[in-house]
Coordinates of C-alpha atoms in Angstrom, one line a residue:
M1 CA 63.2 182.9 238.6
T2 CA 66.2 180.7 238.3
S3 CA 69.7 181.8 237.8
E4 CA 69.8 180.4 234.4
S5 CA 66.7 182.3 233.3
V6 CA 68.2 185.4 234.7
G7 CA 71.4 184.8 232.8
V8 CA 69.5 184.2 229.6
G9 CA 67.6 187.5 230.2
V10 CA 70.8 189.4 230.8
A11 CA 72.4 187.8 227.7
S12 CA 69.4 188.7 225.6
R13 CA 69.4 192.3 226.9
R14 CA 73.2 192.5 226.1
E15 CA 72.5 191.1 222.6
A16 CA 69.7 193.6 222.2
R17 CA 72.0 196.5 223.3
R18 CA 74.8 195.2 221.0
R19 CA 72.3 195.1 218.0
H20 CA 71.0 198.5 218.9
R21 CA 74.6 199.9 219.0
Q22 CA 75.4 198.2 215.7
K23 CA 72.2 199.7 214.1
E24 CA 73.1 203.2 215.5
L25 CA 76.7 202.8 214.1
D26 CA 75.3 201.7 210.7
R27 CA 72.9 204.7 210.7
R28 CA 75.7 207.1 211.5
E29 CA 78.0 205.6 208.8
R30 CA 75.2 205.9 206.3
L31 CA 74.6 209.5 207.2
L32 CA 78.3 210.2 206.9
R33 CA 78.5 208.6 203.5
E34 CA 75.5 210.6 202.3
R35 CA 77.1 213.8 203.5
E36 CA 80.3 213.0 201.8
V37 CA 78.5 212.2 198.5
E38 CA 76.6 215.5 198.8
L39 CA 79.8 217.4 199.4
R40 CA 81.4 215.8 196.3
F41 CA 78.4 216.6 194.3
R42 CA 78.6 220.3 195.4
K43 CA 82.3 220.4 194.5
M44 CA 81.6 218.9 191.1
E45 CA 78.7 221.3 190.5
T46 CA 80.8 224.4 191.3
N47 CA 83.5 223.1 188.9
I48 CA 80.9 222.6 186.2
H49 CA 78.9 225.8 186.8
P50 CA 81.2 228.5 188.1
T51 CA 79.2 231.4 189.4
D52 CA 81.8 234.0 188.4
A53 CA 81.8 233.2 184.7
A54 CA 82.4 236.2 182.5
F55 CA 79.4 237.4 180.5
H56 CA 80.0 238.5 176.9
Q57 CA 77.4 240.3 174.9
T58 CA 77.0 238.8 171.4
V59 CA 76.5 240.7 168.2
K60 CA 75.1 239.3 165.0
H61 CA 77.7 239.3 162.2
Q62 CA 76.7 241.4 159.2
P63 CA 79.2 241.5 156.3
E64 CA 79.8 244.9 154.8
N65 CA 78.6 243.9 151.3
S66 CA 75.4 242.1 152.5
Q67 CA 72.3 243.0 150.5
K68 CA 69.0 244.0 152.0
P69 CA 66.4 241.3 152.4
W70 CA 64.1 242.8 149.8
M71 CA 66.9 242.9 147.3
Q72 CA 67.6 239.2 147.9
K73 CA 63.9 238.5 147.2
V74 CA 64.0 240.5 144.0
I75 CA 67.1 238.6 142.8
L76 CA 65.3 235.3 143.6
G77 CA 62.2 236.4 141.7
G78 CA 64.3 237.4 138.7
K79 CA 66.0 234.0 138.7
L80 CA 62.6 232.3 138.8
F81 CA 61.3 234.5 136.0
A82 CA 64.4 233.7 133.9
L83 CA 63.9 230.0 134.6
G84 CA 60.3 230.3 133.3
V85 CA 61.4 232.1 130.2
V86 CA 64.1 229.5 129.5
A87 CA 61.5 226.7 130.0
L88 CA 59.1 228.3 127.5
V89 CA 61.9 228.7 124.9
V90 CA 63.0 225.1 125.3
V91 CA 59.3 223.9 124.9
R92 CA 58.9 226.1 121.7
I93 CA 62.2 224.7 120.2
A94 CA 61.2 221.1 121.2
S95 CA 57.8 221.6 119.5
V96 CA 59.4 222.9 116.3
V97 CA 61.8 220.0 116.2
A98 CA 58.9 217.6 116.9
G99 CA 57.0 219.2 114.0
F100 CA 60.0 218.6 111.6
L101 CA 60.3 215.0 112.8
I102 CA 56.6 214.4 112.3
I103 CA 56.7 215.9 108.8
A104 CA 59.8 213.9 108.0
A105 CA 58.2 210.7 109.3
L106 CA 55.0 211.3 107.2
G107 CA 57.1 212.0 104.1
W108 CA 59.2 208.9 104.6
M109 CA 56.1 206.7 105.1
S110 CA 54.4 208.3 102.1
Y111 CA 57.4 207.5 100.0
K112 CA 57.6 203.9 101.2
L113 CA 53.9 203.3 100.7
F114 CA 53.2 205.1 97.4
L115 CA 56.4 205.8 95.4
E116 CA 58.8 203.0 96.3
S117 CA 56.2 200.2 95.4
K118 CA 55.6 201.8 92.0
N119 CA 59.3 201.8 91.2
N120 CA 59.6 198.1 91.9
N121 CA 56.7 197.2 89.6
L122 CA 58.3 198.8 86.5

């Protein structure tokens, strides 16, 4: 081996060691950054979800004058029945009015056809 080849071998080993050290430093820095991020996440989580939060039992609000469920159903049924009765009354009134209109229309047409033409001929 020549001195130049030995020098090249030493230089390449130095370069390899330097790259190895750089890789090791990069790995350690990455691990350190990951730990810092995990620590920040833990702090944020403890701020968001405190473990010593007070627990309060909730109670459903019931007004004093509230009616029983069956009473509300009875009232709703009564309203529906009243609506049905009103609808029937309206239909009966409409049929009576329609009957008067039909009779009036027939009378008017009869007058026009039979009586008015006779008056014009005289």
